[in-house]
C-alpha atoms as one frame of an Amber mdcrd trajectory, in Angstrom:
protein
 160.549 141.173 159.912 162.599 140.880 163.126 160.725 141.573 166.203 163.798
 142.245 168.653 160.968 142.432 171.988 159.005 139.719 170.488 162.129 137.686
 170.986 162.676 138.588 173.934 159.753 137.919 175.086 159.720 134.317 173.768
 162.124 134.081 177.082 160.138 135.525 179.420 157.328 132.784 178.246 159.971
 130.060 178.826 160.506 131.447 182.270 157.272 130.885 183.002 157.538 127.712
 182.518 160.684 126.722 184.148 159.008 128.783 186.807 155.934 126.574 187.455
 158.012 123.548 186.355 159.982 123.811 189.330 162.838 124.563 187.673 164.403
 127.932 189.228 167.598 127.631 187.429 166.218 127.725 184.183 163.882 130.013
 185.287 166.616 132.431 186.149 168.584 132.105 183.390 165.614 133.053 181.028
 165.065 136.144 182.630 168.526 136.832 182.404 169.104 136.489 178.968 165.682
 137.971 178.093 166.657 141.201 179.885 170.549 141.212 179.391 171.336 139.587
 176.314 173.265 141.662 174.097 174.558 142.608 170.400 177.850 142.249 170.902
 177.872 138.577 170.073 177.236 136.879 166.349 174.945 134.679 168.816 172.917
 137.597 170.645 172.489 139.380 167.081 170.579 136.498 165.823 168.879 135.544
 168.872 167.542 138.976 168.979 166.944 139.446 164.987 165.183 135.783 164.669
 163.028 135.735 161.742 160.396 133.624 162.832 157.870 133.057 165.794 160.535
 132.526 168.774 157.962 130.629 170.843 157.103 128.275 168.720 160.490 127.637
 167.257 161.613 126.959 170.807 164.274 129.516 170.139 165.074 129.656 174.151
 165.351 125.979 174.374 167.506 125.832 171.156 169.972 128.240 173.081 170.090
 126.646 176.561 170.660 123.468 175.273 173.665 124.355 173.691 175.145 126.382
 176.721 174.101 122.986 179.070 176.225 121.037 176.023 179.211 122.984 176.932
 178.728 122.748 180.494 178.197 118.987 180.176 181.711 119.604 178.026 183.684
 121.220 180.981 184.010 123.852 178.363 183.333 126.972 180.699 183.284 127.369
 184.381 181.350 130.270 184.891 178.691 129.043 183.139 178.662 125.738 184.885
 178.181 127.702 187.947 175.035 129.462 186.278 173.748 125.826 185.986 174.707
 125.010 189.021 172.823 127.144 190.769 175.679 129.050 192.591 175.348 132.045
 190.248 171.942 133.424 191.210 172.353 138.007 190.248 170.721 138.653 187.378
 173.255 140.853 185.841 176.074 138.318 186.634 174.226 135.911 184.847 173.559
 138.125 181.854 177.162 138.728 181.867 178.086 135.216 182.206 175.916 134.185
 179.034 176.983 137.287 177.246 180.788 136.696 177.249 180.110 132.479 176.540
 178.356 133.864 173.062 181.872 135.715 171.948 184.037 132.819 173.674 182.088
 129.598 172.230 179.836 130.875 169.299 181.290 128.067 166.860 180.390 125.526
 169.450 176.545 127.539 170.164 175.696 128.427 166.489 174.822 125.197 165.015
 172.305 124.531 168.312 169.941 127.498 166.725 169.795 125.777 163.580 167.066
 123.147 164.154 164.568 122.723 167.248 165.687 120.532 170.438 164.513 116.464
 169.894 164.444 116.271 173.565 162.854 112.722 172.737 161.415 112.704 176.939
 160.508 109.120 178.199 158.535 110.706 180.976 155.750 111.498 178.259 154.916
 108.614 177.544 153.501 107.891 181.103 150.965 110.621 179.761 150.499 108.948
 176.459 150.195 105.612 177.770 147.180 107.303 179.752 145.616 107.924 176.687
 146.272 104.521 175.379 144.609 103.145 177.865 141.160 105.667 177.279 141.703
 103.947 174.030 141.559 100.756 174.926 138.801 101.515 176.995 136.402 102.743
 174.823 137.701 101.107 171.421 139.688  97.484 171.930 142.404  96.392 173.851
 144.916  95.648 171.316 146.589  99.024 170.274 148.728  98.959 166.658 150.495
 102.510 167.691 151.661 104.788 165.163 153.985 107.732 165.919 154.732 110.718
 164.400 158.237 112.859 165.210 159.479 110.050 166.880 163.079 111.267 167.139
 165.066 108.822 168.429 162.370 106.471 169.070 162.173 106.653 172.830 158.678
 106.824 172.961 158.040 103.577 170.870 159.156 101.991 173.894 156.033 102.701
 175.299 155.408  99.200 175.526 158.605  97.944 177.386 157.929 100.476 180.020
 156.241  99.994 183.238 154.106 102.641 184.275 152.538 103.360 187.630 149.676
 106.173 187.249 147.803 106.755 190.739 149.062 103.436 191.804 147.745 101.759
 188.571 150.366  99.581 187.449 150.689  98.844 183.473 153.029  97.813 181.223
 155.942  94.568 181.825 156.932  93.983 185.434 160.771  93.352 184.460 161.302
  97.053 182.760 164.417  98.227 183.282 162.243 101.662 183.092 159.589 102.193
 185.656 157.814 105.527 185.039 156.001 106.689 188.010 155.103 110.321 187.956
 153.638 112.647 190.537 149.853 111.849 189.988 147.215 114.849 191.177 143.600
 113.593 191.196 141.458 110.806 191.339 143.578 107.480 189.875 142.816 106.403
 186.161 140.207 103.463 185.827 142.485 100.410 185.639 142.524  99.284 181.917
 144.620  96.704 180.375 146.488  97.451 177.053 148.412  95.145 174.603 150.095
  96.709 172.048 150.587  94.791 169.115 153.233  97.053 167.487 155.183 100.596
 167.814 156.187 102.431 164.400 157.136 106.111 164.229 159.058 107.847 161.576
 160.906 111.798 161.765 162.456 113.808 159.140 165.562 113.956 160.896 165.634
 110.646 162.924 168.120 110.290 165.842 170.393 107.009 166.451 170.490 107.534
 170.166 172.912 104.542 170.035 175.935 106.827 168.695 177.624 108.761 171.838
 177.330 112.333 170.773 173.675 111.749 169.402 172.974 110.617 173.288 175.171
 113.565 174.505 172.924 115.631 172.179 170.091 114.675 173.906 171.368 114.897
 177.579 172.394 118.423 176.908 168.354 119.114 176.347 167.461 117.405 180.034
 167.491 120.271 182.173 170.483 120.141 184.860 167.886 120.012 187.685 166.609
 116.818 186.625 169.102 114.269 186.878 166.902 111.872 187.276 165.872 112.627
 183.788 168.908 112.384 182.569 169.263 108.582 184.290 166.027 107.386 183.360
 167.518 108.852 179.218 170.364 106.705 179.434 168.501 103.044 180.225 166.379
 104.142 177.896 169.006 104.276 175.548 170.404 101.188 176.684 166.833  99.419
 175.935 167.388 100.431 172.053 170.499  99.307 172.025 169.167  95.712 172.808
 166.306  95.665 170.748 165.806  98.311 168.418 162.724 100.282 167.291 160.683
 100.898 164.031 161.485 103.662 163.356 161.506 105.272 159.660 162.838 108.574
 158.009 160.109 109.943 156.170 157.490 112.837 156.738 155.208 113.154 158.891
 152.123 113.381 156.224 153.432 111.029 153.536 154.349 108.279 156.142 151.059
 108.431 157.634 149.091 108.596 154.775 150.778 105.366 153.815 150.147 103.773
 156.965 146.100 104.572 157.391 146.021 102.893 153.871 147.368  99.263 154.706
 145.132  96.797 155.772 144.320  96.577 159.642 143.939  93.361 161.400 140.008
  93.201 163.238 139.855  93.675 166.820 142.693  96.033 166.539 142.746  99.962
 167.112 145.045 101.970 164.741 146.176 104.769 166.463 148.771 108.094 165.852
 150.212 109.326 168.441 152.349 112.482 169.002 153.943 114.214 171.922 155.767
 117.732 171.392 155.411 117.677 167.671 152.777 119.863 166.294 154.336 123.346
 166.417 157.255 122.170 164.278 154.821 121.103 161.391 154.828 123.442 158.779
 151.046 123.934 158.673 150.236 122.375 155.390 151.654 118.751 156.532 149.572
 119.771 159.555 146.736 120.059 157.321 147.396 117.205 155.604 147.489 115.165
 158.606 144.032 116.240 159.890 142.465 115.320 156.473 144.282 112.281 156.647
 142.847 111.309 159.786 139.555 112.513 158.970 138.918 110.452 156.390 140.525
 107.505 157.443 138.302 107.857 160.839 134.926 107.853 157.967 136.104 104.647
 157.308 136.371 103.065 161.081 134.398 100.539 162.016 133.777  99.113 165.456
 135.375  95.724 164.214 138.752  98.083 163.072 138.451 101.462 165.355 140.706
 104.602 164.948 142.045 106.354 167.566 144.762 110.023 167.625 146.124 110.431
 171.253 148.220 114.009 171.437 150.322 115.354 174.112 150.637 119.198 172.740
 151.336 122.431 174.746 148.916 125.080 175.103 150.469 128.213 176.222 147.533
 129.886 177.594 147.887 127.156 180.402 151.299 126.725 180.483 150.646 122.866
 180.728 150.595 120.324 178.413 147.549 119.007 177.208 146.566 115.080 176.785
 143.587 114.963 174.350 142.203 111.626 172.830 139.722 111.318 169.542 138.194
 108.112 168.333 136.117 106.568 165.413 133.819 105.121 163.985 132.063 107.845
 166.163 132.046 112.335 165.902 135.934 112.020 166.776 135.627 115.140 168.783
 139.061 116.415 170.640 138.477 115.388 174.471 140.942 116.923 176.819 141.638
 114.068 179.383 144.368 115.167 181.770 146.890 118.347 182.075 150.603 117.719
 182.864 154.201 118.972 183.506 155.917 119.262 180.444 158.347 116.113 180.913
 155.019 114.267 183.276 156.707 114.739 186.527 153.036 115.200 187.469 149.947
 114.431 185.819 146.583 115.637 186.581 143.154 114.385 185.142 140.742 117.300
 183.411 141.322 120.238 181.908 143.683 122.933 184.209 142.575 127.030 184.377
 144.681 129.433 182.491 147.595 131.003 184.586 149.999 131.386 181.861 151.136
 134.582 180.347 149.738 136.144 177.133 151.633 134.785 174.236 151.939 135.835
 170.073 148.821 134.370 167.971 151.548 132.875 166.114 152.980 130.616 169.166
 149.304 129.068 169.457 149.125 125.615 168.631 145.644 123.970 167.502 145.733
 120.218 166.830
Protein backbone atom coordinates (compact mmCIF):
# COMPACT_ATOMS: atom_id res chain seq x y z
CA UNK A 1 0.00 0.00 0.00
CA UNK A 2 1.00 3.63 -0.68
CA UNK A 3 2.93 5.21 2.01
CA UNK A 4 2.38 9.02 1.00
CA UNK A 5 5.24 10.16 4.12
CA UNK A 6 7.29 7.22 3.32
CA UNK A 7 7.66 8.86 -0.04
CA UNK A 8 8.31 11.73 1.03
CA UNK A 9 10.69 10.87 3.01
CA UNK A 10 12.64 8.94 0.34
CA UNK A 11 13.50 12.85 -0.53
CA UNK A 12 14.54 13.96 2.50
CA UNK A 13 17.16 10.81 2.38
CA UNK A 14 18.29 12.08 -1.06
CA UNK A 15 18.85 15.46 0.48
CA UNK A 16 21.06 14.11 2.63
CA UNK A 17 23.01 13.11 0.26
CA UNK A 18 23.20 15.92 -2.11
CA UNK A 19 23.83 17.60 1.19
CA UNK A 20 27.13 15.88 2.14
CA UNK A 21 27.85 15.43 -1.59
CA UNK A 22 28.36 18.96 -1.93
CA UNK A 23 25.68 19.40 -3.96
CA UNK A 24 23.36 22.32 -2.45
CA UNK A 25 21.23 22.58 -5.44
CA UNK A 26 20.06 19.25 -5.37
CA UNK A 27 20.00 19.39 -1.92
CA UNK A 28 17.49 22.17 -2.05
CA UNK A 29 15.41 20.98 -4.48
CA UNK A 30 14.79 17.68 -2.47
CA UNK A 31 13.61 19.40 0.37
CA UNK A 32 11.47 21.30 -1.70
CA UNK A 33 9.67 18.80 -3.36
CA UNK A 34 9.63 16.56 -0.25
CA UNK A 35 7.79 19.31 1.67
CA UNK A 36 5.81 21.08 -1.23
CA UNK A 37 5.04 18.67 -3.74
CA UNK A 38 1.51 18.47 -4.44
CA UNK A 39 -1.69 16.47 -5.86
CA UNK A 40 -2.60 18.61 -8.26
CA UNK A 41 -0.37 17.07 -10.88
CA UNK A 42 -0.81 13.35 -12.63
CA UNK A 43 3.10 13.51 -11.68
CA UNK A 44 2.82 14.55 -7.83
CA UNK A 45 -0.17 11.90 -7.45
CA UNK A 46 2.11 9.15 -8.32
CA UNK A 47 5.16 10.40 -6.82
CA UNK A 48 3.29 10.57 -3.64
CA UNK A 49 1.12 7.17 -4.11
CA UNK A 50 4.40 5.06 -5.31
CA UNK A 51 3.84 1.53 -4.69
CA UNK A 52 7.11 0.43 -3.86
CA UNK A 53 10.18 1.25 -1.55
CA UNK A 54 10.97 4.98 -2.88
CA UNK A 55 14.56 4.74 -1.66
CA UNK A 56 15.54 2.01 -3.19
CA UNK A 57 13.75 2.57 -6.43
CA UNK A 58 15.62 5.86 -6.60
CA UNK A 59 12.24 7.41 -7.05
CA UNK A 60 13.89 11.09 -6.32
CA UNK A 61 16.57 10.54 -8.81
CA UNK A 62 14.04 9.13 -11.39
CA UNK A 63 12.21 12.61 -11.01
CA UNK A 64 15.15 15.07 -11.08
CA UNK A 65 16.54 13.59 -13.90
CA UNK A 66 13.75 14.21 -15.93
CA UNK A 67 13.21 17.93 -14.78
CA UNK A 68 17.38 18.41 -15.51
CA UNK A 69 16.27 16.69 -19.17
CA UNK A 70 14.02 19.54 -19.77
CA UNK A 71 16.27 22.05 -18.51
CA UNK A 72 19.08 20.60 -20.64
CA UNK A 73 15.96 20.98 -23.37
CA UNK A 74 15.47 24.82 -22.85
CA UNK A 75 12.03 23.55 -22.18
CA UNK A 76 11.28 25.78 -19.00
CA UNK A 77 12.94 28.78 -17.61
CA UNK A 78 11.94 28.82 -14.23
CA UNK A 79 13.08 25.65 -13.66
CA UNK A 80 16.42 26.23 -15.24
CA UNK A 81 16.81 28.88 -12.72
CA UNK A 82 16.03 26.23 -9.87
CA UNK A 83 19.09 24.41 -11.37
CA UNK A 84 20.86 27.16 -11.67
CA UNK A 85 21.05 28.02 -8.45
CA UNK A 86 19.36 31.52 -8.70
CA UNK A 87 16.09 30.18 -7.25
CA UNK A 88 17.09 29.39 -3.67
CA UNK A 89 13.06 29.96 -1.31
CA UNK A 90 11.80 26.92 -0.60
CA UNK A 91 8.27 27.63 -1.44
CA UNK A 92 9.30 29.21 -4.82
CA UNK A 93 10.93 26.19 -5.59
CA UNK A 94 8.04 23.96 -4.60
CA UNK A 95 6.02 26.12 -6.76
CA UNK A 96 8.36 26.05 -9.56
CA UNK A 97 8.39 22.08 -9.63
CA UNK A 98 4.73 21.99 -8.93
CA UNK A 99 3.49 23.96 -12.00
CA UNK A 100 6.49 22.00 -14.44
CA UNK A 101 4.42 18.59 -13.35
CA UNK A 102 0.95 20.10 -14.98
CA UNK A 103 3.01 21.98 -17.85
CA UNK A 104 5.46 18.97 -18.97
CA UNK A 105 3.98 15.70 -17.43
CA UNK A 106 4.11 13.88 -20.99
CA UNK A 107 7.72 14.84 -21.21
CA UNK A 108 8.31 13.76 -16.98
CA UNK A 109 6.10 10.57 -16.91
CA UNK A 110 8.07 8.14 -18.81
CA UNK A 111 11.39 9.21 -16.47
CA UNK A 112 9.43 7.35 -13.37
CA UNK A 113 9.10 4.35 -15.31
CA UNK A 114 12.52 2.66 -14.89
CA UNK A 115 15.54 3.64 -12.47
CA UNK A 116 18.33 6.28 -13.71
CA UNK A 117 21.52 4.22 -15.65
CA UNK A 118 23.62 7.06 -14.63
CA UNK A 119 26.47 4.66 -16.02
CA UNK A 120 29.32 7.21 -13.76
CA UNK A 121 33.00 6.85 -15.04
CA UNK A 122 34.16 8.35 -11.80
CA UNK A 123 33.38 4.83 -10.13
CA UNK A 124 35.47 3.11 -11.60
CA UNK A 125 38.49 4.98 -10.00
CA UNK A 126 36.91 3.17 -6.86
CA UNK A 127 36.60 -0.13 -8.59
CA UNK A 128 39.85 -0.05 -10.12
CA UNK A 129 40.98 0.26 -6.31
CA UNK A 130 39.61 -2.90 -5.72
CA UNK A 131 41.11 -4.39 -8.76
CA UNK A 132 44.15 -3.66 -7.72
CA UNK A 133 43.52 -5.44 -3.84
CA UNK A 134 42.83 -8.14 -6.30
CA UNK A 135 45.69 -8.27 -7.97
CA UNK A 136 47.43 -7.97 -4.91
CA UNK A 137 46.45 -10.73 -3.08
CA UNK A 138 45.29 -13.12 -6.06
CA UNK A 139 47.32 -12.48 -9.64
CA UNK A 140 47.94 -9.71 -11.68
CA UNK A 141 46.05 -10.51 -14.70
CA UNK A 142 42.31 -9.61 -14.03
CA UNK A 143 39.52 -11.32 -16.66
CA UNK A 144 36.69 -8.66 -15.33
CA UNK A 145 33.19 -9.48 -15.45
CA UNK A 146 30.42 -6.89 -14.98
CA UNK A 147 27.12 -6.96 -14.05
CA UNK A 148 24.45 -3.86 -14.92
CA UNK A 149 26.83 -2.52 -17.10
CA UNK A 150 24.50 -0.02 -18.79
CA UNK A 151 26.09 1.52 -21.37
CA UNK A 152 29.32 -0.03 -20.78
CA UNK A 153 31.25 2.90 -19.40
CA UNK A 154 32.72 1.11 -16.78
CA UNK A 155 34.27 -1.69 -19.03
CA UNK A 156 36.53 0.96 -19.93
CA UNK A 157 38.12 0.52 -16.85
CA UNK A 158 41.06 -0.49 -18.58
CA UNK A 159 41.56 2.46 -21.09
CA UNK A 160 41.39 4.79 -18.21
CA UNK A 161 44.17 6.31 -16.36
CA UNK A 162 43.72 6.59 -12.84
CA UNK A 163 45.64 8.56 -10.27
CA UNK A 164 44.65 7.35 -6.56
CA UNK A 165 46.88 9.23 -3.82
CA UNK A 166 49.31 9.98 -6.52
CA UNK A 167 49.41 6.27 -7.62
CA UNK A 168 49.26 6.31 -11.21
CA UNK A 169 47.57 3.14 -13.10
CA UNK A 170 46.11 2.40 -16.09
CA UNK A 171 47.52 3.71 -20.05
CA UNK A 172 49.40 7.00 -20.04
CA UNK A 173 47.67 8.20 -23.45
CA UNK A 174 43.84 8.02 -21.97
CA UNK A 175 41.90 10.45 -23.26
CA UNK A 176 40.24 9.92 -19.58
CA UNK A 177 42.37 10.62 -16.60
CA UNK A 178 40.39 9.94 -13.39
CA UNK A 179 41.90 11.59 -10.47
CA UNK A 180 39.61 11.92 -7.53
CA UNK A 181 39.92 13.72 -4.23
CA UNK A 182 41.87 10.99 -2.23
CA UNK A 183 41.46 11.20 1.91
CA UNK A 184 43.97 8.91 3.67
CA UNK A 185 47.02 7.17 3.44
CA UNK A 186 47.75 6.38 -0.62
CA UNK A 187 46.92 2.74 -1.88
CA UNK A 188 50.03 0.32 -2.02
CA UNK A 189 51.16 0.70 -5.64
CA UNK A 190 50.01 -2.52 -7.51
CA UNK A 191 50.16 -3.21 -11.10
CA UNK A 192 47.06 -4.64 -12.94
CA UNK A 193 46.61 -6.08 -16.51
CA UNK A 194 43.39 -6.81 -17.46
CA UNK A 195 43.03 -9.33 -19.91
CA UNK A 196 39.37 -8.62 -20.82
CA UNK A 197 36.10 -6.43 -19.83
CA UNK A 198 32.53 -8.15 -20.39
CA UNK A 199 29.34 -6.88 -18.76
CA UNK A 200 25.83 -7.51 -19.80
CA UNK A 201 22.24 -5.38 -18.52
CA UNK A 202 18.72 -6.13 -19.11
CA UNK A 203 18.17 -2.98 -20.69
CA UNK A 204 21.62 -2.12 -22.25
CA UNK A 205 22.32 1.50 -23.37
CA UNK A 206 24.03 2.46 -26.89
CA UNK A 207 25.56 5.60 -25.52
CA UNK A 208 26.61 6.12 -29.18
CA UNK A 209 22.91 7.27 -30.26
CA UNK A 210 22.41 11.18 -29.28
CA UNK A 211 19.38 11.03 -27.10
CA UNK A 212 20.69 7.77 -25.30
CA UNK A 213 23.86 10.21 -24.36
CA UNK A 214 21.38 13.10 -23.67
CA UNK A 215 19.64 10.50 -21.45
CA UNK A 216 22.49 10.07 -19.54
CA UNK A 217 23.69 13.76 -19.20
CA UNK A 218 20.32 14.64 -17.87
CA UNK A 219 21.29 12.12 -14.74
CA UNK A 220 24.87 14.16 -14.10
CA UNK A 221 23.89 16.57 -11.65
CA UNK A 222 24.08 20.33 -13.04
CA UNK A 223 26.80 21.11 -10.44
CA UNK A 224 29.13 18.79 -11.90
CA UNK A 225 30.03 19.77 -15.22
CA UNK A 226 32.95 18.29 -15.09
CA UNK A 227 31.02 15.12 -14.92
CA UNK A 228 29.23 15.77 -17.58
CA UNK A 229 32.75 16.43 -19.76
CA UNK A 230 34.55 13.60 -18.51
CA UNK A 231 30.65 11.48 -19.86
CA UNK A 232 31.08 12.72 -23.19
CA UNK A 233 34.99 11.43 -23.98
CA UNK A 234 33.89 8.67 -22.47
CA UNK A 235 31.41 8.28 -24.94
CA UNK A 236 33.65 9.22 -27.57
CA UNK A 237 36.11 6.22 -26.40
CA UNK A 238 33.09 3.68 -27.31
CA UNK A 239 32.53 5.11 -30.24
CA UNK A 240 36.15 4.13 -31.36
CA UNK A 241 36.35 0.89 -29.98
CA UNK A 242 33.42 -0.61 -28.63
CA UNK A 243 32.74 -2.74 -25.53
CA UNK A 244 31.48 -6.32 -24.66
CA UNK A 245 28.76 -5.75 -23.66
CA UNK A 246 25.63 -8.30 -23.75
CA UNK A 247 21.77 -8.08 -23.07
CA UNK A 248 21.01 -10.73 -20.81
CA UNK A 249 20.34 -11.03 -16.94
CA UNK A 250 22.24 -10.51 -14.47
CA UNK A 251 22.03 -14.29 -12.95
CA UNK A 252 21.76 -16.27 -16.18
CA UNK A 253 24.73 -14.34 -17.81
CA UNK A 254 26.85 -14.94 -14.94
CA UNK A 255 26.09 -18.27 -14.30
CA UNK A 256 27.20 -18.88 -17.85
CA UNK A 257 30.29 -17.10 -17.48
CA UNK A 258 31.71 -18.81 -13.98
CA UNK A 259 31.12 -22.06 -16.05
CA UNK A 260 33.62 -21.52 -19.08
CA UNK A 261 36.96 -22.51 -18.76
CA UNK A 262 39.50 -19.93 -17.17
CA UNK A 263 42.94 -19.51 -18.43
CA UNK A 264 45.74 -20.26 -15.21
CA UNK A 265 47.35 -17.38 -13.72
CA UNK A 266 44.23 -15.46 -14.30
CA UNK A 267 41.65 -14.03 -11.65
CA UNK A 268 37.93 -14.16 -12.70
CA UNK A 269 36.30 -11.49 -11.19
CA UNK A 270 32.41 -9.74 -11.08
CA UNK A 271 32.24 -6.58 -10.54
CA UNK A 272 29.29 -4.19 -9.86
CA UNK A 273 28.87 -0.57 -9.01
CA UNK A 274 25.22 0.87 -8.20
CA UNK A 275 23.46 -2.31 -9.10
CA UNK A 276 22.30 -4.34 -6.25
CA UNK A 277 19.14 -2.54 -5.08
CA UNK A 278 17.60 -2.91 -8.54
CA UNK A 279 17.93 -6.82 -8.36
CA UNK A 280 14.85 -8.33 -7.65
CA UNK A 281 16.09 -10.40 -4.69
CA UNK A 282 15.86 -13.84 -6.10
CA UNK A 283 18.48 -13.01 -9.08
CA UNK A 284 20.24 -11.51 -6.05
CA UNK A 285 20.10 -14.79 -4.53
CA UNK A 286 20.99 -16.48 -7.34
CA UNK A 287 24.01 -14.53 -7.81
CA UNK A 288 25.42 -15.16 -4.29
CA UNK A 289 24.98 -18.98 -4.80
CA UNK A 290 26.49 -18.56 -7.98
CA UNK A 291 29.48 -17.09 -6.65
CA UNK A 292 29.62 -19.27 -3.79
CA UNK A 293 30.05 -22.18 -5.43
CA UNK A 294 32.04 -21.16 -8.14
CA UNK A 295 34.54 -19.60 -5.33
CA UNK A 296 34.52 -23.76 -3.80
CA UNK A 297 36.00 -24.40 -6.88
CA UNK A 298 39.01 -21.63 -6.96
CA UNK A 299 42.21 -22.58 -6.90
CA UNK A 300 45.33 -20.53 -6.35
CA UNK A 301 46.45 -21.44 -10.02
CA UNK A 302 42.65 -19.92 -11.24
CA UNK A 303 41.51 -17.45 -8.18
CA UNK A 304 38.02 -15.77 -7.89
CA UNK A 305 37.53 -12.52 -6.93
CA UNK A 306 33.69 -10.09 -6.48
CA UNK A 307 34.70 -6.34 -6.10
CA UNK A 308 31.27 -4.18 -5.24
CA UNK A 309 30.77 -0.56 -5.06
CA UNK A 310 27.11 -0.55 -3.23
CA UNK A 311 25.50 2.21 -1.06
CA UNK A 312 24.82 1.79 2.46
CA UNK A 313 22.44 4.30 3.70
CA UNK A 314 23.22 4.16 7.26
CA UNK A 315 26.53 5.94 6.10
CA UNK A 316 25.39 7.80 3.44
CA UNK A 317 28.62 6.70 1.50
CA UNK A 318 29.29 4.22 -0.79
CA UNK A 319 30.95 1.25 0.17
CA UNK A 320 34.02 -0.57 -1.78
CA UNK A 321 34.14 -4.19 -0.48
CA UNK A 322 36.38 -6.97 -2.09
CA UNK A 323 35.97 -11.04 -1.51
CA UNK A 324 38.34 -13.62 -2.85
CA UNK A 325 38.84 -17.47 -3.24
CA UNK A 326 40.16 -20.23 -2.97
CA UNK A 327 40.09 -18.82 0.67
CA UNK A 328 36.68 -17.95 3.48
CA UNK A 329 35.66 -15.18 0.79
CA UNK A 330 34.58 -13.00 3.60
CA UNK A 331 33.12 -9.31 2.55
CA UNK A 332 36.13 -6.83 3.45
CA UNK A 333 35.16 -3.22 3.39
CA UNK A 334 38.29 -1.48 1.83
CA UNK A 335 37.54 2.20 1.32
CA UNK A 336 34.27 4.61 1.66
CA UNK A 337 33.52 7.14 -1.13
CA UNK A 338 31.36 9.95 -2.68
CA UNK A 339 28.79 8.53 -4.62
CA UNK A 340 30.27 9.49 -8.22
CA UNK A 341 34.32 9.09 -6.34
CA UNK A 342 34.94 12.73 -6.26
CA UNK A 343 36.71 11.56 -3.09
CA UNK A 344 37.76 8.34 -1.89
CA UNK A 345 38.75 7.38 1.49
CA UNK A 346 40.41 4.03 2.69
CA UNK A 347 38.44 2.01 5.74
CA UNK A 348 35.25 1.84 6.76
CA UNK A 349 33.46 5.63 7.51
CA UNK A 350 31.04 6.14 10.97
CA UNK A 351 27.38 6.38 10.45
CA UNK A 352 26.05 10.04 10.02
CA UNK A 353 23.29 9.29 7.75
CA UNK A 354 19.66 9.48 8.54
CA UNK A 355 17.45 6.52 9.57
CA UNK A 356 16.09 4.94 6.50
CA UNK A 357 13.00 2.04 5.71
CA UNK A 358 14.34 -1.71 6.35
CA UNK A 359 13.26 -2.04 2.90
CA UNK A 360 15.88 0.64 1.36
CA UNK A 361 18.77 -1.53 3.05
CA UNK A 362 20.94 -3.12 0.72
CA UNK A 363 23.07 -6.35 1.79
CA UNK A 364 25.41 -7.73 -0.88
Amino acid sequence: MADEANNRGAFAIQEYYCRTMDAPIYARLCTAIERGLTRDSAIGRRILDWPGEPTKDALPLRFIGGLHALVRAGADWELARVFAGAITDEADIAAVVNGVCVAHHAALDPWLDGPPQTNEPGRSAALMLGLMAVARHCSRRLEVLEIGSSGGLNLLIDRYRFVLGGVAVGPADSAVTIAPDWRGPPPEPQAVEIVSTRGCDVNPLDVTDPQVAARLAAYVWAETPERGARLARAIEMVRAKPVDLTHADAADWLEARLVEPQTDGVTRVLMHSVVWQYLPEPVAERIRRAMAAAGARATAERPLAWVAMEPNRAFAHMLLSVRSWPGSGEREVIAHSHAHAAWIEPGVPVPTGPGVPAGAVIEL
